[in-house]
Short mmCIF file of C-alpha atoms and ligand atoms in Angstrom, two decimals:
data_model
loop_
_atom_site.label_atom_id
_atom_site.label_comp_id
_atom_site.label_asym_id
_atom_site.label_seq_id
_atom_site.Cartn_x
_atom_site.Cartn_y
_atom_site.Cartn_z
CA UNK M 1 -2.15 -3.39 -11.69
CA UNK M 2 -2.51 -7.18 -11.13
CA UNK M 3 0.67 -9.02 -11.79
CA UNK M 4 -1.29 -12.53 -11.50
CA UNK M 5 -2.16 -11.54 -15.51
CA UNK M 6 1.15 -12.00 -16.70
CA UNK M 7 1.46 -15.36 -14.40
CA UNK M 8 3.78 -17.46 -16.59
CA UNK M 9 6.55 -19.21 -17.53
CA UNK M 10 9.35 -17.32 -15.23
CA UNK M 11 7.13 -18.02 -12.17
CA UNK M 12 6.47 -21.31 -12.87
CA UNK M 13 10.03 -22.00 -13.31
CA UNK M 14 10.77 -20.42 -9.97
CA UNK M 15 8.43 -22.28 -8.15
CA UNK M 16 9.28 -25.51 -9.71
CA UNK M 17 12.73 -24.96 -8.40
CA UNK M 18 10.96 -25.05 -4.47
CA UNK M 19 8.87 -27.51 -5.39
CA UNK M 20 11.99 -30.04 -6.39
CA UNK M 21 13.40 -29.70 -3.16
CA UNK M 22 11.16 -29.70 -1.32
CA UNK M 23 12.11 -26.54 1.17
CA UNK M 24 9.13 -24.90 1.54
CA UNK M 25 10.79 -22.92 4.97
CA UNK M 26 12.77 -19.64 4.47
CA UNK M 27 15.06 -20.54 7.47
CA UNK M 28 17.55 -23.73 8.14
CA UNK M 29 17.51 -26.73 6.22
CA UNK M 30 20.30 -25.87 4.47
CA UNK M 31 21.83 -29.06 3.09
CA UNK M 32 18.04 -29.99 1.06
CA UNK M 33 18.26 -26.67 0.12
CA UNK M 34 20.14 -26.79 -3.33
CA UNK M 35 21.46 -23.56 -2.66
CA UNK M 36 17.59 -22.10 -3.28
CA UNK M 37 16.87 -19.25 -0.99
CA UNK M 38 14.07 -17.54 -2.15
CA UNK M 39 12.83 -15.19 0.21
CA UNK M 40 16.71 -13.91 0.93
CA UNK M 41 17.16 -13.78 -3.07
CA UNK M 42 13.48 -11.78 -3.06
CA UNK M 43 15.04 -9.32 -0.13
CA UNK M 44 18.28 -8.51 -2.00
CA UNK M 45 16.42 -8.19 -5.60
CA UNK M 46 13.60 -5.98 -3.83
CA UNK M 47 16.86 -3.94 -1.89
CA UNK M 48 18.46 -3.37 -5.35
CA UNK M 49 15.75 -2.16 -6.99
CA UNK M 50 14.36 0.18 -4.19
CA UNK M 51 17.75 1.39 -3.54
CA UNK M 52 17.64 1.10 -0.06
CA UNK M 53 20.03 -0.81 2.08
CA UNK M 54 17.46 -3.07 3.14
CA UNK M 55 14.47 -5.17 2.67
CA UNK M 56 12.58 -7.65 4.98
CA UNK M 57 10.17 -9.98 3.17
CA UNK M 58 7.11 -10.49 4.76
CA UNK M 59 3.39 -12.83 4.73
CA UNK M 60 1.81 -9.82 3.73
CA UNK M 61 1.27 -6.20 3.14
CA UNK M 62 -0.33 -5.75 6.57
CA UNK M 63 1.88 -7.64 8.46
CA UNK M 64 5.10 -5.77 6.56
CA UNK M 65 3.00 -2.95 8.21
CA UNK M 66 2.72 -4.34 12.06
CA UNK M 67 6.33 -5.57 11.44
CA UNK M 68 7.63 -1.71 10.54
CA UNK M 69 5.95 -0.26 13.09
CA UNK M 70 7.05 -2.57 15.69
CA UNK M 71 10.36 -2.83 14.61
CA UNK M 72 10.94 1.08 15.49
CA UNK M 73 9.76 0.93 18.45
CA UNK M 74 6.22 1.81 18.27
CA UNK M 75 3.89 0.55 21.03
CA UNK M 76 1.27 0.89 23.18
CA UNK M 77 -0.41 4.63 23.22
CA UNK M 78 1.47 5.97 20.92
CA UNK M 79 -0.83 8.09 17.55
CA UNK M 80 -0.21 6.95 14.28
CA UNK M 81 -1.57 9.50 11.54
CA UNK M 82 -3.15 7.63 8.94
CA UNK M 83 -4.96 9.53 6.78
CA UNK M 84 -9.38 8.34 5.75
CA UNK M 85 -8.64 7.20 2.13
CA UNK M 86 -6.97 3.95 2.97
CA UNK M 87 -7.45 -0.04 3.00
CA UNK M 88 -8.66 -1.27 6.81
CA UNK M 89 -4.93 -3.03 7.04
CA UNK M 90 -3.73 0.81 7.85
CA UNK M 91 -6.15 0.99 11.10
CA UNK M 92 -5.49 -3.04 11.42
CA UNK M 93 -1.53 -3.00 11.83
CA UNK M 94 -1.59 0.19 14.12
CA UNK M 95 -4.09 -1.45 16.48
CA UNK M 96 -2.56 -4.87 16.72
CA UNK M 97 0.07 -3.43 18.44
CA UNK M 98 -1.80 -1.40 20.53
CA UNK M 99 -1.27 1.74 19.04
CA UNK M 100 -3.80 4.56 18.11
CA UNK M 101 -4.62 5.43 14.29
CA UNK M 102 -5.37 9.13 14.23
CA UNK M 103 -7.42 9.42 11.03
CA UNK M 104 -6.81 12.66 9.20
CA UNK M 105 -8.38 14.42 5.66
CA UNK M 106 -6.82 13.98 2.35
CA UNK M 107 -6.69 16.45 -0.14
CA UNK M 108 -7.02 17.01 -4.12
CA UNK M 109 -3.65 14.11 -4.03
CA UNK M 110 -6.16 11.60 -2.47
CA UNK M 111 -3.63 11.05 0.25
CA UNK M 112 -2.86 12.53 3.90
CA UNK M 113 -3.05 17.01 3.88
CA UNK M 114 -0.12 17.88 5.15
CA UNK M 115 -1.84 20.66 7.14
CA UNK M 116 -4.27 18.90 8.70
CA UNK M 117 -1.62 16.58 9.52
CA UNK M 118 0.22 19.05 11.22
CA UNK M 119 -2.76 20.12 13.25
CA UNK M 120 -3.54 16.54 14.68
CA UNK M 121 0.39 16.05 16.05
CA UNK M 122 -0.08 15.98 19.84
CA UNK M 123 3.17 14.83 22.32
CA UNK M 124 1.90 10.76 21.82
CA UNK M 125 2.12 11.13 17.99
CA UNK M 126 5.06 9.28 17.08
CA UNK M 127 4.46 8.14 13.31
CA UNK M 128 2.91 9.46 10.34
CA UNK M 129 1.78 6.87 8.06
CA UNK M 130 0.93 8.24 4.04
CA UNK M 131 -0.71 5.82 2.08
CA UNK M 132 0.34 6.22 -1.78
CA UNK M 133 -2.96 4.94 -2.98
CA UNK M 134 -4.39 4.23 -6.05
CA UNK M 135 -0.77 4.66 -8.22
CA UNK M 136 0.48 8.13 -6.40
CA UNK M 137 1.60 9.58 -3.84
CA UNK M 138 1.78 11.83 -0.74
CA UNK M 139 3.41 15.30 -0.49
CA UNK M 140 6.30 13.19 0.76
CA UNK M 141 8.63 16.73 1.02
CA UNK M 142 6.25 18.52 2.83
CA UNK M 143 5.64 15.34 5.62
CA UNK M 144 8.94 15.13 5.79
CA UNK M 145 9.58 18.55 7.00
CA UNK M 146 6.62 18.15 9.36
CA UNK M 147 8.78 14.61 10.81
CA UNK M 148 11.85 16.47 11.30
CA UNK M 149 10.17 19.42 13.02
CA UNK M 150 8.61 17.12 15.51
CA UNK M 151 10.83 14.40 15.57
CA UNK M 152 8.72 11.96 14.32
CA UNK M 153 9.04 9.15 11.85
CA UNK M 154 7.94 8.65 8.31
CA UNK M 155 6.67 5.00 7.49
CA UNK M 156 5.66 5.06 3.45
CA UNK M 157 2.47 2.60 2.42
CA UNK M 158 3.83 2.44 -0.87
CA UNK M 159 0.91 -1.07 -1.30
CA UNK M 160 -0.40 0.43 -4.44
CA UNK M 161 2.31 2.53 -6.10
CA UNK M 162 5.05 0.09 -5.98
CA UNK M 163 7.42 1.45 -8.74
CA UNK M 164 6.47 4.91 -8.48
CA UNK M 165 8.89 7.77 -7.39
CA UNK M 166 9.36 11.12 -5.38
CA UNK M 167 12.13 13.47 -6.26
CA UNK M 168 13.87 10.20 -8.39
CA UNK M 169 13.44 7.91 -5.31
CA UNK M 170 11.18 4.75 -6.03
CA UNK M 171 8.34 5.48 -3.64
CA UNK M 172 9.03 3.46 -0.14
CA UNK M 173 12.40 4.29 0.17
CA UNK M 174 12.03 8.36 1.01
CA UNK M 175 10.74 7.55 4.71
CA UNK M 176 12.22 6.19 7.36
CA UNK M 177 10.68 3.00 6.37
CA UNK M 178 8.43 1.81 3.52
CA UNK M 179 5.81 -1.47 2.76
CA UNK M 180 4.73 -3.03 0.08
CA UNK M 181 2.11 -5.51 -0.82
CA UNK M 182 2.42 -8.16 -3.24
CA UNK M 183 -0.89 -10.07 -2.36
CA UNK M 184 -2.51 -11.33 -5.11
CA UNK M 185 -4.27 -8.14 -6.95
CA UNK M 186 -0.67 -5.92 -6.32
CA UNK M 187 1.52 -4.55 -9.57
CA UNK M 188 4.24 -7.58 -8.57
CA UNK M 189 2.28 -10.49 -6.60
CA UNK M 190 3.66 -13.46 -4.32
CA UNK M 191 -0.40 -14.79 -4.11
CA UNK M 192 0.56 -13.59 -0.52
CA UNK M 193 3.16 -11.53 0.61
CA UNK M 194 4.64 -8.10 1.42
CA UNK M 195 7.94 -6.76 2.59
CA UNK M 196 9.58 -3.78 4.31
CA UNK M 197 12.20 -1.40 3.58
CA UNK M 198 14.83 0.34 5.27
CA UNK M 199 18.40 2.16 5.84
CA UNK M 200 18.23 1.64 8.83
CA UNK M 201 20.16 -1.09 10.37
CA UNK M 202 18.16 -1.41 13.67
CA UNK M 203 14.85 -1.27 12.33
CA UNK M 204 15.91 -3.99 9.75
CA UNK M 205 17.38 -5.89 12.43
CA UNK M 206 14.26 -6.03 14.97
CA UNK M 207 12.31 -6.80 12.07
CA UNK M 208 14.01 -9.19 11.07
CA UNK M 209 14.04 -11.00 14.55
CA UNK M 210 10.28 -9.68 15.54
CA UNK M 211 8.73 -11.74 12.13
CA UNK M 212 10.09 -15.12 13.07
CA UNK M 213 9.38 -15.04 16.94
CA UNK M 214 12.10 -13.09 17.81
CA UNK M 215 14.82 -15.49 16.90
CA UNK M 216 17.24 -13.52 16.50
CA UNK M 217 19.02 -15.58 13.86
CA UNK M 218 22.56 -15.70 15.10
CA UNK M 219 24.54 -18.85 14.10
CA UNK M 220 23.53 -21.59 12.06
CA UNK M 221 22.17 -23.90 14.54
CA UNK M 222 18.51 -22.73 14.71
CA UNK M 223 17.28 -24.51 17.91
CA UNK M 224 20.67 -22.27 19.82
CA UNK M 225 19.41 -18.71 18.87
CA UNK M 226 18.52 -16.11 21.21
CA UNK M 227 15.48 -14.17 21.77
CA UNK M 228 16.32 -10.46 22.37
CA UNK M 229 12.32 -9.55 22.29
CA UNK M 230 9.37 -11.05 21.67
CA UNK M 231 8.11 -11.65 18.46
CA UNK M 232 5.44 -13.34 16.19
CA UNK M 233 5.22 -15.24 12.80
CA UNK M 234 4.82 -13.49 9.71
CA UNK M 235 7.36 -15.42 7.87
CA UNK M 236 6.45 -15.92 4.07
CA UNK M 237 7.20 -19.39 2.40
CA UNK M 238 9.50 -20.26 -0.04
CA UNK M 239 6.94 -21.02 -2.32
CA UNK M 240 5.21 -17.62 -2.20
CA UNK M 241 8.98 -15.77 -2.43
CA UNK M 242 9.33 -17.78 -5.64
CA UNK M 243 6.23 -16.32 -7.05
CA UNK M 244 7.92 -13.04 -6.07
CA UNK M 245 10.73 -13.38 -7.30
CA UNK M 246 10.30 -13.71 -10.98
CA UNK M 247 7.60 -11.10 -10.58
CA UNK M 248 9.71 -8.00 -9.37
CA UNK M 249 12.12 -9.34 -11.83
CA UNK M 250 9.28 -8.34 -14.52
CA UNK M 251 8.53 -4.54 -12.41
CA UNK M 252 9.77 -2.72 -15.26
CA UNK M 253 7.88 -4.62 -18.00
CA UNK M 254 4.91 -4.15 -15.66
CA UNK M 255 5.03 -0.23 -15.11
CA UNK M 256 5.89 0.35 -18.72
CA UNK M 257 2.48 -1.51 -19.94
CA UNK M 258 0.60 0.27 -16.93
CA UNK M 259 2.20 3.57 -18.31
CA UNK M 260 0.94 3.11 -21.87
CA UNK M 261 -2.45 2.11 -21.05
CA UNK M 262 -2.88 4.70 -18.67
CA UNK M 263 -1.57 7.51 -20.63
CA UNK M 264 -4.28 6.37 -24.18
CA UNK M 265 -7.40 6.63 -21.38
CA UNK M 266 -5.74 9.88 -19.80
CA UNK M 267 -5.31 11.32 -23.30
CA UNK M 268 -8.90 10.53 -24.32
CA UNK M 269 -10.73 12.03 -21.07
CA UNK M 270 -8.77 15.48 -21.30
CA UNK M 271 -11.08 16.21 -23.99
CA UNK M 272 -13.90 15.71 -21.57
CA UNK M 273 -14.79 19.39 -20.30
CA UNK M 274 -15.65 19.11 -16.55
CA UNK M 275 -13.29 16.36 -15.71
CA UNK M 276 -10.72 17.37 -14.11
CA UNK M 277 -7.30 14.56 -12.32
CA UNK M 278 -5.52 13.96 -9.03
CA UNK M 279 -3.23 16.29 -7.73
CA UNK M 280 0.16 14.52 -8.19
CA UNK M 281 2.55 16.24 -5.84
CA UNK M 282 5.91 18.37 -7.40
CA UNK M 283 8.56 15.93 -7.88
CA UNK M 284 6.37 12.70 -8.28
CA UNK M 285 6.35 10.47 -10.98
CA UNK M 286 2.76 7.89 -10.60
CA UNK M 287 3.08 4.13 -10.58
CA UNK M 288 0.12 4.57 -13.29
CA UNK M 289 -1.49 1.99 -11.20
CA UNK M 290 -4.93 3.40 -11.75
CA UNK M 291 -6.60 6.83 -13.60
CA UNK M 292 -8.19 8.70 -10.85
CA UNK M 293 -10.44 11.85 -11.92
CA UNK M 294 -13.03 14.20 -10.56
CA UNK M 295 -16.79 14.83 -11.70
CA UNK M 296 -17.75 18.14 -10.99
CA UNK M 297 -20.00 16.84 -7.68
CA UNK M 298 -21.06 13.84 -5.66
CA UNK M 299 -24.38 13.22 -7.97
CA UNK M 300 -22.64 13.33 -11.40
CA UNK M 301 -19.37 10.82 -9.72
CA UNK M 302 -22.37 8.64 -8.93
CA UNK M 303 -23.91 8.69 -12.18
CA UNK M 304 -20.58 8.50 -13.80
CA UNK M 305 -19.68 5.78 -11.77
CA UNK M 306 -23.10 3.87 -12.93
CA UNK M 307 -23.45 4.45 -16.33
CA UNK M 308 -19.53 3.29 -16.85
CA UNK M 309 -20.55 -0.03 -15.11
CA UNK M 310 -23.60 -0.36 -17.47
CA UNK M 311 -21.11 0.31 -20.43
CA UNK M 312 -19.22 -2.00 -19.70
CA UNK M 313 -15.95 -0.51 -18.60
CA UNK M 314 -14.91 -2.93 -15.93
CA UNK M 315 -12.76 -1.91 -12.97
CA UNK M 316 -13.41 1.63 -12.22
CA UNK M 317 -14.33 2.14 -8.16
CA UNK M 318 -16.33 4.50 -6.47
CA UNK M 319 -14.19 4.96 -2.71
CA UNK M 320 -16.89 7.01 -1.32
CA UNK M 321 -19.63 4.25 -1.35
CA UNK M 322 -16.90 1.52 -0.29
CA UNK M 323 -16.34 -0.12 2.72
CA UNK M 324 -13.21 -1.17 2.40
CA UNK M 325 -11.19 1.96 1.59
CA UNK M 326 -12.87 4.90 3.09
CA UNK M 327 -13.50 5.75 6.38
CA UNK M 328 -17.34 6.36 6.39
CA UNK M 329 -18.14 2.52 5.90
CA UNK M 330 -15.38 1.34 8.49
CA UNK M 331 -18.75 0.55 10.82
CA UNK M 332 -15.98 -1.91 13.08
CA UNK M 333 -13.78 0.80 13.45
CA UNK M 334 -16.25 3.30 14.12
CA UNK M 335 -18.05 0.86 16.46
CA UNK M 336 -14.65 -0.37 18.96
CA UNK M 337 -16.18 -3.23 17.64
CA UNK M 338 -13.83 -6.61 18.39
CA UNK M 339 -13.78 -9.80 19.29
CA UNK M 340 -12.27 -9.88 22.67
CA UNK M 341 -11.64 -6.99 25.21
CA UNK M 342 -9.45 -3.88 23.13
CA UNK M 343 -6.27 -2.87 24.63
CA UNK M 344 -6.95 -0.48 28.09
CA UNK M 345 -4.79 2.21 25.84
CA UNK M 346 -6.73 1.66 22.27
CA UNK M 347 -10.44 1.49 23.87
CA UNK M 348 -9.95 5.37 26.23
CA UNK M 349 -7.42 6.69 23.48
CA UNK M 350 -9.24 6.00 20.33
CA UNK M 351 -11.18 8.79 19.16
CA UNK M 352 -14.73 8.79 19.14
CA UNK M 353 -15.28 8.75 15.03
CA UNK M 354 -18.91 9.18 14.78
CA UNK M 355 -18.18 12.40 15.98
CA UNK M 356 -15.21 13.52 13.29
CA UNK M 357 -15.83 15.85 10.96
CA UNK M 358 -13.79 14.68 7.57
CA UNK M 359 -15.53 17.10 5.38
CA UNK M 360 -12.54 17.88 3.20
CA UNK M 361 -12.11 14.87 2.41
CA UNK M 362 -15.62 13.99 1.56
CA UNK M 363 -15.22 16.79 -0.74
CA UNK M 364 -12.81 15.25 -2.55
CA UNK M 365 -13.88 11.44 -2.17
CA UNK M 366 -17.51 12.31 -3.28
CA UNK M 367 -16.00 13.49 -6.92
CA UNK M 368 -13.79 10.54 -7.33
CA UNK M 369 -13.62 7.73 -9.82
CA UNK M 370 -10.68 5.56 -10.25
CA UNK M 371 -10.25 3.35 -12.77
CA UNK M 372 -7.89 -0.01 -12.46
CA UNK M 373 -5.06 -0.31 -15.41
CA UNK M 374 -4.87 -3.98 -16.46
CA UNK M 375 -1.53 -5.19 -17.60
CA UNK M 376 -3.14 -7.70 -19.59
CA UNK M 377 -5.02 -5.02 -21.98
CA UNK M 378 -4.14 -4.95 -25.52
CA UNK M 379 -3.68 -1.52 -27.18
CA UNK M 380 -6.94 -1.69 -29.24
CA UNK M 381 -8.85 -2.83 -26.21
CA UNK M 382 -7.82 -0.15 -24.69
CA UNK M 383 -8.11 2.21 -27.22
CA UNK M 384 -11.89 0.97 -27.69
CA UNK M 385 -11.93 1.54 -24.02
CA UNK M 386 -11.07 5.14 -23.97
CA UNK M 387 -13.70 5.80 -26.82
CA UNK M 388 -16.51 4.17 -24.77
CA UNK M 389 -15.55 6.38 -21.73
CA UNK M 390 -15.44 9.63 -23.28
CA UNK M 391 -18.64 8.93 -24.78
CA UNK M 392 -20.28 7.46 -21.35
CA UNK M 393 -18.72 10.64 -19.50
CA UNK M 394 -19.25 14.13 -21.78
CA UNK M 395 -23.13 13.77 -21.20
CA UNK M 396 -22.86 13.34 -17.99
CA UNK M 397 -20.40 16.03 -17.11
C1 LIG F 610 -3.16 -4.30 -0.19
C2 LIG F 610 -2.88 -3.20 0.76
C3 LIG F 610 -2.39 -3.42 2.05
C4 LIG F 610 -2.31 -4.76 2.70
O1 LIG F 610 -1.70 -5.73 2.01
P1 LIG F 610 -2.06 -7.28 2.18
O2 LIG F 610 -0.89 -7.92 1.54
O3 LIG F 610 -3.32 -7.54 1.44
O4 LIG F 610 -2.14 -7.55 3.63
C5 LIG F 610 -2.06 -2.32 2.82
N1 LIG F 610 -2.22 -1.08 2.36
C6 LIG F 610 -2.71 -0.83 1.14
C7 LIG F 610 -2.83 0.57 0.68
C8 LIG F 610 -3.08 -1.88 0.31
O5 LIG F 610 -3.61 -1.62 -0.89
#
């Protein structure tokens, strides 16, 4: 997945071109400019690509998050399903704008159960949020069906599956909106940034305005703009955008290497007898960000999990143990534990989670592995990977 392997000579020239101007700002300055407007040229290349009208560049994956949200309209009190397989920035971008995230199970496609999601809808929910982790994605038809029955809206975490797709359509662009991350261990990488897309005008618009303090760009005189709303910073640089640039230029090259290497280790550990893969929903195509299979139980994923480490096979994660990604570690989520006072709304709204009962998704969390594709792998390396696997695994199993 990281595109910081294949750092080179495109990026270099990209930044260079920043660097000789001197414009480090995505906004104004027009006449030191040289014409170089990276961020914009990042937007329209990202747009393209996702085919979606729209695309708002952003300082990160969690603020493109924050920014999405806000830019629909979401506020204070209103439930955002997020499902317990995640990264903290899904709980982080609801809350900082005083919203609720409703956690809910995932299933056998390590991503949000449609029927539990339908089951936690109550008249405040106004978003559900799938998070296409680990290289796939959600049941984005049946979520969909669930939006439209309750009017709600469908905002895509597409972070780790950039490039994937869902009925033909690059994950992202199905939903109402879609985010992206390209910090610096993402499939495309700015060091730091993320971005949001849209068709919709409006959303695109607010957006747009909301990341750069409401400004709402009009004219070319920057000091003379309006303020519709109120907004915030989370503007990317030029420099960062340049990264980006020659990066999703390379997407292609990227997903076809991440393709190949997955598909040698995937080959090798069908022959293992008690492993068993991730649900990948009818009409998805993976990212092939990572290989994610099932041991039989929690103890043999554990020992699985140890004796690949002690092999030697770098970069395979166990989410169950990790407090980062899964919900039972979140111990400052769990806790309402922040710096200053929380919201009035987020401190009586939020449920009490040492209470929930996720045992579904235990069930399927406790039997995970997931193993990182490198771009930077050579085939033999990889081939001499998938041996050493298969070997590590079949006693186990
Ligand atoms: C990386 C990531 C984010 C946040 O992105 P940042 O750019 O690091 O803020 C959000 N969601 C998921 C699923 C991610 O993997």
């Amino acid at each position: 997945m990281p595109g910081f392997e294949l750092f080179g000579d495109k990026e270099r020239a990209e930044v260079q071109q920043v660097l000789d101007t001197g414009v480090l700002m995505r906004y104004g300055f027009d006449g030191m400019r040289n014409g170089y407007w990276k961020a914009k040229e990042l937007e329209e290349a990202l747009a393209a690509r996702m085919q979606t009208k729209y695309a708002q560049v952003l300082s990160s994956g969690t603020a493109a998050l924050t920014v999405a949200l806000a830019s629909a309209g979401v506020g204070a009190g209103d439930e955002v399903i997020m499902p317990t397989f995640t990264f903290v920035a899904s709980f982080e971008s609801i809350l900082a704008i005083g919203a609720i995230p409703i956690l809910v199970d995932v299933d056998d496609t390590l991503t949000l159960d449609p029927k539990a999601v339908e089951t936690a809808i109550t008249k405040r929910t106004k978003v559900i949020m799938p998070v296409h982790m680990c290289g796939s994605m959600a049941d984005l038809r049946a979520l969909h069906v669930i939006c439209q029955k309750h009017g709600l809206l469908l905002l895509e975490d597409a972070c780790q599956a950039i490039g994937g797709t869902f009925e033909g359509k690059p994950l992202g662009s199905y939903g109402d909106l879609g985010c992206f991350s390209f910090d610096y261990v993402k499939t495309v990488t700015c060091g730091e940034g993320g971005a949001m897309i849209t068709n919709n005008e409006t959303y695109y618009k607010n957006a747009d305005h909301y990341s750069d303090h409401g400004h709402d760009h009009s004219g070319t005189d920057r000091g003379a703009e309006h303020h519709p709303f109120l907004g915030y910073n989370y503007r990317i640089s030029e420099l960062n955008a340049a990264v980006g640039l020659a990066q999703i230029g390379r997407l292609d090259e990227f997903l076809d290497l991440q393709k190949k290497h997955y598909s040698i280790l995937r080959n090798a550990l069908e022959t293992v007898e008690g492993i068993s893969f991730r649900r990948v929903p009818k009409g998805g195509e993976e990212s092939y960000a990572f290989l994610n299979f099932f041991l039989p139980d929690e103890t043999k994923a554990r020992a699985a999990h140890k004796a690949l480490g002690t092999a030697g096979v770098d970069g395979c994660f166990y989410w169950y143990d990790n407090n980062w990604h899964y919900y039972r570690k979140w111990e400052h989520l769990i806790g309402k534990k922040s710096l200053g006072k929380l919201p009035k709304e987020v401190y009586e709204q939020l449920p009490d989670y040492r209470k929930a009962n996720f045992s579904k998704s235990d069930h399927w969390m406790g039997r995970t592995i997931s193993c990182l594709i490198k771009l930077g792998w050579n085939e033999e390396a990889v081939h001499q990977r998938a041996t050493t696997m298969v070997d590590t695994l079949r006693p186990i199993v």
